[in-house]
Amino acid sequence: MTLNETAGELPCRIFNSATVNCAKDLASTGTQQNVTKSLDPSDIWKDSPIFKGTTKFDPLADVGTIMLTGGAGFIASWLVRHLVLTYPEYHIVCFDKLDYCATLNNHHILNSHPNFSFFQGDIASPADVTACIERYKVDTIFHFAAQSHVDLSFGNSYSFTATNVYGTHVMLECAKAAQIRRFIHISTDEVYGEVDEDSEDLMETSILAPTNPYAASKAAAEMLVNAYWKSFKLPVMIVRSNNVYGPHQYPEKVIPKFICLLERGQKVVLHGDGKHTRRYLFAGDASDAFDTILHKGLIGQIYNVGSADEISNLTLCSKLLKEFGLSESDDWISHSQDRPFNDRRYAVNGQKLRDLGWQQNTSFEKGLKVTVEWYRQFGERWWGNIDNTLGTFPVIKSPPLVPEHKLRGNVDSILGEERKAMRGPHPTSVYGVHKATDDSTTAPQVNGHA
């Protein structure tokens, strides 16, 4: 069965490139080494199916240009493709820093569409954000950009505060100044903290009790979003989703990492006893949830996006080994020490979103099958070299202590950026803009994600 045939069984629409036949029979291409030799890394995106969601609503009269921060990353790129291909009435602007886990491959296929633009910028730069908003006359923002890998947050928590908290503050302040009509902030179910097995699923009104630096930074960002709603009447909505998986996810997260390891013939390593559970949502269903919230959600509200598929890490490994035709008895699974703290489970109640008409369409079995086949074909080349990503724990250099005079200088620099933003965008703040209808400016390819 081809990747397109497998993906075609999913309730998400898939489009082929007009110039390249996407149907590649995995059985005929042989090993991963043979597959990658046939693919030019610069053109690998041409061979991939194009994934998007299934929902379509009547366009909103007060929405013209939608800016998606982190749009070249995993989840946001699914929504970028969905909005561009489903709503020609909207202009979609992908705003991304292009940090380590994003790639232009995630939306190269959209370059020929007149309602798509790419702006390379940093959410922590008021000048960048303001320049993008003013250039494209943005009226709606989906704020996805974030540092999101929990393991990294244990060793490099400063960057999580800088991006997730300060970056969100910059976005809110710029949105307020521009009188944005909708600001949809993408958070996480991890802000609720650990949920006991015998506890009821948590509602949107439940207390936030994050247990790791990543989750704490996302909870702090939510406090700012809520404050701008209360103090300045900025029209905001907050979305808290379960774990999202699928093609295009950078292989630092458990599903794509384990697929890539097994494809290399290596063992997978579980943290602790492997009995921690997560609820998994296919990226097409997540895209539909965001689309539903955009068109039907109410300003000032919070929406959980909940999955029915709660799976332990041990069970996940068993399912992946089955997809590879491997036996658990062959010692493919090993265990390591656990994280400093590892929530046993998360559980959110998604009835509020279901009341808007959204539903989970993709079973974990179908979603996992197409995800495995996509990574077996594209995972080794989509982002470049991923060797350092596949270790059990990230290797991080401890950040040095910052002398007080340098800290003062950093604060002055930040204030200077804010003052420049208040005066208006500086022409040098746009260091990469691509619009399909303008061949005079193109964004350089570099490693990363906002």
Coordinates of C-alpha atoms in Angstrom, one line a residue:
M1 CA 0.0 0.0 0.0
T2 CA 1.3 3.5 -0.9
L3 CA 1.7 6.3 1.6
N4 CA -1.1 8.2 -0.3
E5 CA -3.4 5.2 -0.1
T6 CA -2.7 4.8 3.6
A7 CA -3.3 8.5 4.2
G8 CA -6.4 8.4 2.0
E9 CA -8.1 6.2 4.6
L10 CA -7.9 9.2 7.0
P11 CA -10.7 11.7 7.3
C12 CA -8.3 14.5 6.4
R13 CA -8.0 15.8 2.9
I14 CA -4.8 15.2 1.1
F15 CA -3.6 17.1 -2.1
N16 CA -0.9 16.1 -4.4
S17 CA 1.7 18.4 -5.9
A18 CA 0.8 19.5 -9.4
T19 CA 4.3 18.7 -10.7
V20 CA 5.3 15.6 -8.8
N21 CA 3.6 12.3 -8.3
C22 CA 3.3 11.9 -4.6
A23 CA 2.4 8.2 -4.7
K24 CA 5.5 6.3 -3.6
D25 CA 5.2 2.6 -2.8
L26 CA 7.1 2.1 0.5
A27 CA 7.4 -1.6 -0.2
S28 CA 9.2 -0.9 -3.5
T29 CA 11.6 1.7 -2.2
G30 CA 13.3 -0.7 0.2
T31 CA 15.3 0.5 3.2
Q32 CA 15.5 4.0 4.5
Q33 CA 19.0 4.3 2.9
N34 CA 17.6 3.6 -0.5
V35 CA 14.7 6.0 0.0
T36 CA 16.8 8.9 1.0
K37 CA 19.2 8.5 -1.9
S38 CA 16.4 9.0 -4.3
L39 CA 15.3 12.3 -2.7
D40 CA 17.1 15.6 -3.2
P41 CA 16.9 17.2 0.3
S42 CA 16.1 20.6 -1.3
D43 CA 13.1 19.2 -3.1
I44 CA 12.0 16.5 -0.6
W45 CA 8.7 18.5 0.0
K46 CA 7.6 17.8 -3.6
D47 CA 7.3 14.1 -2.9
S48 CA 5.2 14.4 0.3
P49 CA 1.4 14.2 0.4
I50 CA -0.1 17.5 1.5
F51 CA -2.0 17.1 4.8
K52 CA -4.8 19.3 6.0
G53 CA -8.0 19.1 8.0
T54 CA -11.5 18.5 6.8
T55 CA -13.6 21.4 8.2
K56 CA -15.0 24.3 6.1
F57 CA -17.2 27.1 7.4
D58 CA -18.7 30.2 5.9
P59 CA -15.9 32.8 5.8
L60 CA -16.1 35.5 8.5
A61 CA -16.8 39.0 7.2
D62 CA -14.4 40.6 9.7
V63 CA -11.4 38.3 9.0
G64 CA -9.1 39.3 6.2
T65 CA -5.5 38.4 7.1
I66 CA -4.6 35.7 9.6
M67 CA -1.1 35.7 11.1
L68 CA 0.1 32.3 12.6
T69 CA 3.2 32.5 14.8
G70 CA 5.4 29.4 14.7
G71 CA 3.7 28.7 11.4
A72 CA 6.7 26.7 10.0
G73 CA 6.5 24.3 13.0
F74 CA 4.5 21.1 13.4
I75 CA 1.0 21.9 14.6
A76 CA 0.8 25.4 13.2
S77 CA 1.9 24.3 9.7
W78 CA -1.1 21.9 9.5
L79 CA -3.4 24.9 10.2
V80 CA -1.5 27.1 7.7
R81 CA -2.0 24.5 4.9
H82 CA -5.6 24.0 5.9
L83 CA -6.5 27.7 5.9
V84 CA -4.6 28.5 2.7
L85 CA -6.2 25.6 0.8
T86 CA -9.7 25.8 2.3
Y87 CA -10.3 29.6 2.5
P88 CA -9.0 31.6 -0.6
E89 CA -10.9 34.5 0.9
Y90 CA -8.4 34.8 3.7
H91 CA -4.7 35.9 3.4
I92 CA -2.6 33.6 5.6
V93 CA 0.8 34.9 6.9
C94 CA 3.2 32.3 8.3
F95 CA 5.4 34.1 10.9
D96 CA 8.3 32.1 12.1
K97 CA 11.8 32.5 13.5
L98 CA 12.9 29.3 11.9
D99 CA 14.5 27.9 15.1
Y100 CA 15.7 24.3 15.2
C101 CA 12.4 22.3 14.9
A102 CA 10.7 24.2 12.0
T103 CA 11.4 24.0 8.3
L104 CA 10.3 25.7 5.2
N105 CA 9.6 22.2 3.8
N106 CA 6.4 22.3 5.9
H107 CA 4.8 24.9 3.6
H108 CA 6.9 25.1 0.4
I109 CA 4.0 23.7 -1.5
L110 CA 2.0 26.8 -0.7
N111 CA 4.4 29.2 -2.4
S112 CA 2.4 29.4 -5.6
H113 CA -0.8 30.4 -3.8
P114 CA -1.6 34.1 -3.8
N115 CA -3.2 34.0 -0.4
F116 CA 0.0 32.8 1.3
S117 CA 3.0 34.8 2.6
F118 CA 5.9 33.9 4.8
F119 CA 7.6 36.4 7.2
Q120 CA 10.7 35.4 9.1
G121 CA 10.7 37.1 12.5
D122 CA 10.9 36.6 16.2
I123 CA 8.0 36.9 18.6
A124 CA 10.4 38.4 21.2
S125 CA 11.0 41.3 18.8
P126 CA 8.3 44.0 18.9
A127 CA 9.8 45.5 15.8
D128 CA 9.4 42.2 13.9
V129 CA 5.9 41.6 15.1
T130 CA 4.8 45.1 14.4
A131 CA 6.4 45.1 10.9
C132 CA 4.5 41.9 10.0
I133 CA 1.2 43.1 11.3
E134 CA 1.5 46.4 9.5
R135 CA 2.9 45.0 6.2
Y136 CA 0.0 42.6 5.8
K137 CA -2.7 44.5 7.7
V138 CA -3.3 41.5 10.0
D139 CA -6.6 41.4 11.9
T140 CA -6.5 37.9 13.4
I141 CA -3.6 36.1 15.2
F142 CA -3.1 32.4 16.0
H143 CA -0.3 32.4 18.5
F144 CA 1.4 29.0 18.3
A145 CA 5.1 29.9 18.6
A146 CA 6.6 28.4 21.8
Q147 CA 9.4 26.4 23.2
S148 CA 7.6 23.1 23.8
H149 CA 9.9 20.2 24.6
V150 CA 9.5 19.4 28.3
D151 CA 12.9 17.6 28.5
L152 CA 14.7 20.7 27.3
S153 CA 12.8 22.9 29.9
F154 CA 14.5 21.0 32.7
G155 CA 17.9 22.0 31.6
N156 CA 17.4 25.3 29.8
S157 CA 14.4 26.9 31.4
Y158 CA 15.5 30.5 30.8
S159 CA 14.8 30.2 27.1
F160 CA 11.2 28.9 27.9
T161 CA 10.5 32.0 29.9
A162 CA 12.0 34.2 27.2
T163 CA 10.0 32.7 24.4
N164 CA 6.8 31.5 26.0
V165 CA 6.3 34.4 28.5
Y166 CA 8.1 37.4 27.2
G167 CA 7.3 36.4 23.6
T168 CA 3.6 36.2 24.4
H169 CA 3.8 39.5 26.2
V170 CA 5.2 41.1 23.0
M171 CA 2.5 39.5 20.9
L172 CA -0.2 40.8 23.2
E173 CA 1.2 44.3 23.3
C174 CA 1.5 44.5 19.5
A175 CA -1.9 43.0 19.1
K176 CA -3.4 45.7 21.4
A177 CA -1.6 48.5 19.5
A178 CA -2.9 47.1 16.2
Q179 CA -6.5 46.6 17.5
I180 CA -6.4 42.9 16.4
R181 CA -10.0 41.5 16.2
R182 CA -9.1 38.0 17.4
F183 CA -6.1 36.7 19.3
I184 CA -6.2 32.9 19.7
H185 CA -3.6 31.7 22.1
I186 CA -2.5 28.1 21.8
S187 CA -1.7 26.6 25.2
T188 CA -1.5 23.0 26.5
D189 CA -3.3 20.6 28.7
E190 CA -0.1 20.4 30.8
V191 CA -1.0 23.7 32.5
Y192 CA -3.5 21.7 34.6
G193 CA -0.7 19.4 36.0
E194 CA -1.0 15.7 36.8
V195 CA -4.5 14.1 37.0
D196 CA -5.1 11.1 39.2
E197 CA -6.5 7.9 37.5
D198 CA -9.7 8.1 39.5
S199 CA -10.3 11.8 38.9
E200 CA -12.8 13.3 36.5
D201 CA -11.6 14.9 33.3
L202 CA -10.7 18.6 34.0
M203 CA -12.9 21.4 32.8
E204 CA -11.7 24.7 31.4
T205 CA -12.4 26.3 34.8
S206 CA -10.1 23.9 36.7
I207 CA -7.2 25.3 38.7
L208 CA -3.9 25.5 36.9
A209 CA -1.1 23.5 38.7
P210 CA 1.8 23.0 36.3
T211 CA 4.7 20.8 37.4
N212 CA 7.5 21.4 35.0
P213 CA 9.2 24.6 33.7
Y214 CA 7.6 24.3 30.2
A215 CA 4.1 24.0 31.6
A216 CA 4.7 26.8 34.1
S217 CA 5.8 29.1 31.3
K218 CA 2.6 28.3 29.3
A219 CA 0.5 28.9 32.4
A220 CA 2.3 32.3 32.9
A221 CA 1.6 33.2 29.3
E222 CA -2.1 32.4 29.9
M223 CA -2.1 34.8 32.8
L224 CA -0.9 37.6 30.5
V225 CA -3.5 36.7 27.9
N226 CA -6.3 36.8 30.4
A227 CA -4.9 40.1 31.8
Y228 CA -5.1 41.7 28.4
W229 CA -8.7 40.5 28.0
K230 CA -9.7 42.0 31.3
S231 CA -7.6 45.2 31.3
F232 CA -7.7 46.2 27.6
K233 CA -10.6 44.2 26.2
L234 CA -8.3 42.5 23.7
P235 CA -10.5 39.9 22.0
V236 CA -8.8 36.7 23.1
M237 CA -9.5 33.0 23.1
I238 CA -7.3 30.3 24.8
V239 CA -7.0 26.7 23.5
R240 CA -5.6 23.8 25.6
S241 CA -5.0 20.6 23.7
N242 CA -4.0 17.1 24.4
N243 CA -0.8 15.7 22.8
V244 CA -0.9 16.2 19.0
Y245 CA 1.0 13.7 16.7
G246 CA 1.3 13.1 13.0
P247 CA 3.5 13.9 10.0
H248 CA 5.7 17.0 10.1
Q249 CA 6.4 16.8 13.9
Y250 CA 10.1 17.3 14.7
P251 CA 11.5 14.0 16.0
E252 CA 12.3 15.2 19.5
K253 CA 8.9 14.0 20.6
V254 CA 8.2 10.4 21.5
I255 CA 6.2 9.1 18.5
P256 CA 8.5 10.5 15.7
K257 CA 11.6 9.8 17.7
F258 CA 10.8 6.2 18.3
I259 CA 9.8 5.7 14.6
C260 CA 13.1 7.1 13.5
L261 CA 15.1 4.9 16.0
L262 CA 13.3 1.8 14.9
E263 CA 13.8 2.6 11.2
R264 CA 17.6 2.8 12.1
G265 CA 17.4 -0.6 13.7
Q266 CA 18.0 0.9 17.2
K267 CA 16.2 0.3 20.5
V268 CA 13.7 2.7 21.9
V269 CA 14.3 4.0 25.4
L270 CA 11.4 4.7 27.8
H271 CA 11.7 7.1 30.7
G272 CA 11.0 5.3 34.0
D273 CA 8.6 2.4 34.1
G274 CA 6.8 3.5 30.9
K275 CA 3.4 3.4 32.5
H276 CA 2.8 7.2 32.1
T277 CA -0.2 7.8 29.8
R278 CA -1.0 10.6 27.4
R279 CA -4.1 11.3 25.2
Y280 CA -3.1 11.5 21.6
L281 CA -4.9 13.6 18.9
F282 CA -4.0 13.4 15.2
A283 CA -2.9 16.7 13.7
G284 CA -5.7 16.7 11.2
D285 CA -8.3 16.6 14.0
A286 CA -6.3 19.4 15.9
S287 CA -6.4 21.5 12.7
D288 CA -10.2 21.0 12.6
A289 CA -10.5 22.1 16.2
F290 CA -8.6 25.4 15.6
D291 CA -10.7 26.0 12.5
T292 CA -13.9 25.4 14.5
I293 CA -12.7 27.8 17.3
L294 CA -11.8 30.5 14.8
H295 CA -15.3 30.4 13.2
K296 CA -17.5 29.4 16.1
G297 CA -15.6 30.2 19.3
L298 CA -16.6 33.0 21.6
I299 CA -14.3 35.8 22.6
G300 CA -13.0 35.5 26.2
Q301 CA -13.5 31.8 26.3
I302 CA -11.2 28.8 26.9
Y303 CA -11.5 25.6 25.0
N304 CA -10.1 22.2 25.8
V305 CA -9.3 19.9 22.8
G306 CA -9.7 16.4 24.2
S307 CA -8.9 13.0 22.7
A308 CA -10.5 9.7 23.5
D309 CA -7.2 7.8 22.9
E310 CA -5.3 7.5 26.2
I311 CA -2.3 5.3 25.8
S312 CA 0.7 4.4 28.0
N313 CA 4.2 4.7 26.7
L314 CA 4.6 0.9 27.0
T315 CA 1.5 0.4 24.8
L316 CA 2.7 3.0 22.4
C317 CA 5.9 1.0 22.0
S318 CA 4.0 -2.2 21.4
K319 CA 1.9 -0.5 18.6
L320 CA 5.0 0.9 16.9
L321 CA 6.8 -2.5 17.0
K322 CA 3.7 -4.0 15.4
E323 CA 3.8 -1.4 12.6
F324 CA 7.4 -2.4 12.0
G325 CA 6.7 -6.2 12.1
L326 CA 8.9 -6.5 15.2
S327 CA 8.4 -8.6 18.3
E328 CA 8.6 -7.3 21.8
S329 CA 10.4 -10.4 22.8
D330 CA 13.3 -9.3 20.6
D331 CA 14.4 -6.8 23.3
W332 CA 13.6 -3.6 21.3
I333 CA 12.6 -1.7 24.4
S334 CA 14.9 -0.5 27.3
H335 CA 14.4 1.8 30.2
S336 CA 16.3 4.8 31.6
Q337 CA 16.0 7.0 34.6
D338 CA 12.9 9.2 34.6
R339 CA 12.6 12.9 34.2
P340 CA 13.0 15.0 37.4
F341 CA 9.2 14.9 37.5
N342 CA 7.0 13.2 35.0
D343 CA 3.2 13.6 35.2
R344 CA 1.5 10.2 35.2
R345 CA -1.4 11.4 33.1
Y346 CA -3.3 14.4 31.8
A347 CA -7.1 14.4 31.2
V348 CA -9.2 17.2 29.9
N349 CA -13.0 17.4 29.2
G350 CA -13.6 18.6 25.7
Q351 CA -17.4 18.8 25.7
K352 CA -17.4 22.6 25.4
L353 CA -15.6 22.3 22.0
R354 CA -17.8 19.4 20.9
D355 CA -20.8 21.6 21.6
L356 CA -19.5 23.8 18.8
G357 CA -19.6 20.9 16.4
W358 CA -16.1 19.6 16.5
Q359 CA -15.4 15.9 16.8
Q360 CA -12.4 13.6 16.8
N361 CA -12.4 11.7 13.5
T362 CA -9.1 9.8 13.3
S363 CA -8.6 6.7 15.3
F364 CA -5.1 6.2 16.9
E365 CA -4.6 3.1 14.8
K366 CA -5.2 4.9 11.5
G367 CA -3.3 8.0 12.5
L368 CA -0.3 6.0 13.7
K369 CA -0.1 4.0 10.5
V370 CA 0.1 7.0 8.2
T371 CA 2.5 8.7 10.6
V372 CA 4.9 5.7 10.7
E373 CA 4.9 5.4 6.9
W374 CA 5.5 9.2 6.4
Y375 CA 8.5 9.1 8.8
R376 CA 10.0 6.0 7.2
Q377 CA 10.0 7.8 3.9
F378 CA 10.8 11.4 4.9
G379 CA 11.9 11.6 8.6
E380 CA 15.6 11.4 8.0
R381 CA 15.8 14.2 5.5
W382 CA 12.9 16.6 6.3
W383 CA 14.9 18.7 8.8
G384 CA 18.4 17.8 7.9
N385 CA 20.7 15.9 10.3
I386 CA 18.7 14.6 13.3
D387 CA 21.4 12.5 15.0
N388 CA 21.6 14.7 18.1
T389 CA 17.8 14.7 18.5
L390 CA 17.4 10.9 19.0
G391 CA 19.2 10.5 22.3
T392 CA 17.4 9.5 25.4
F393 CA 17.8 13.0 27.0
P394 CA 18.8 16.2 25.3
V395 CA 22.4 17.3 25.9
I396 CA 22.3 20.9 27.1
K397 CA 25.1 23.2 28.3
S398 CA 24.1 24.9 31.5
P399 CA 23.5 28.6 30.9
P400 CA 26.1 30.8 32.7
L401 CA 25.1 33.1 35.4
V402 CA 24.5 36.6 34.0
P403 CA 26.5 39.4 35.6
E404 CA 24.3 42.2 36.8
H405 CA 25.7 44.8 34.4
K406 CA 25.1 42.5 31.5
L407 CA 21.5 41.8 32.7
R408 CA 21.0 45.6 32.9
G409 CA 22.2 45.8 29.3
N410 CA 19.8 43.1 28.2
V411 CA 16.9 45.0 29.8
D412 CA 18.0 48.2 28.1
S413 CA 18.1 46.4 24.8
I414 CA 14.6 45.1 25.3
L415 CA 13.3 48.5 26.2
G416 CA 15.0 49.9 23.1
E417 CA 13.2 47.4 20.9
E418 CA 9.9 48.4 22.5
R419 CA 10.7 52.1 21.9
K420 CA 11.5 51.4 18.3
A421 CA 8.3 49.5 17.9
M422 CA 6.3 52.4 19.3
R423 CA 7.9 54.7 16.7
G424 CA 7.2 52.2 13.9
P425 CA 8.9 49.3 12.2
H426 CA 12.5 49.7 11.1
P427 CA 13.2 48.6 7.6
T428 CA 16.0 46.3 8.7
S429 CA 13.7 44.4 11.0
V430 CA 12.4 42.3 8.1
Y431 CA 15.3 39.8 7.5
G432 CA 13.3 37.5 5.2
V433 CA 9.9 37.9 3.5
H434 CA 8.5 35.6 0.9
K435 CA 5.3 36.2 -1.0
A436 CA 4.4 34.0 -3.9
T437 CA 3.5 36.8 -6.2
D438 CA 6.8 38.7 -5.6
D439 CA 10.0 37.0 -6.8
S440 CA 12.3 39.8 -5.7
T441 CA 12.5 38.7 -2.0
T442 CA 12.8 35.2 -0.7
A443 CA 13.5 33.9 2.8
P444 CA 16.7 32.0 3.3
Q445 CA 16.6 28.4 4.5
V446 CA 18.0 28.0 8.0
N447 CA 17.5 25.5 10.7
G448 CA 14.7 26.0 13.2
H449 CA 11.3 27.2 14.6
A450 CA 9.7 30.0 16.4

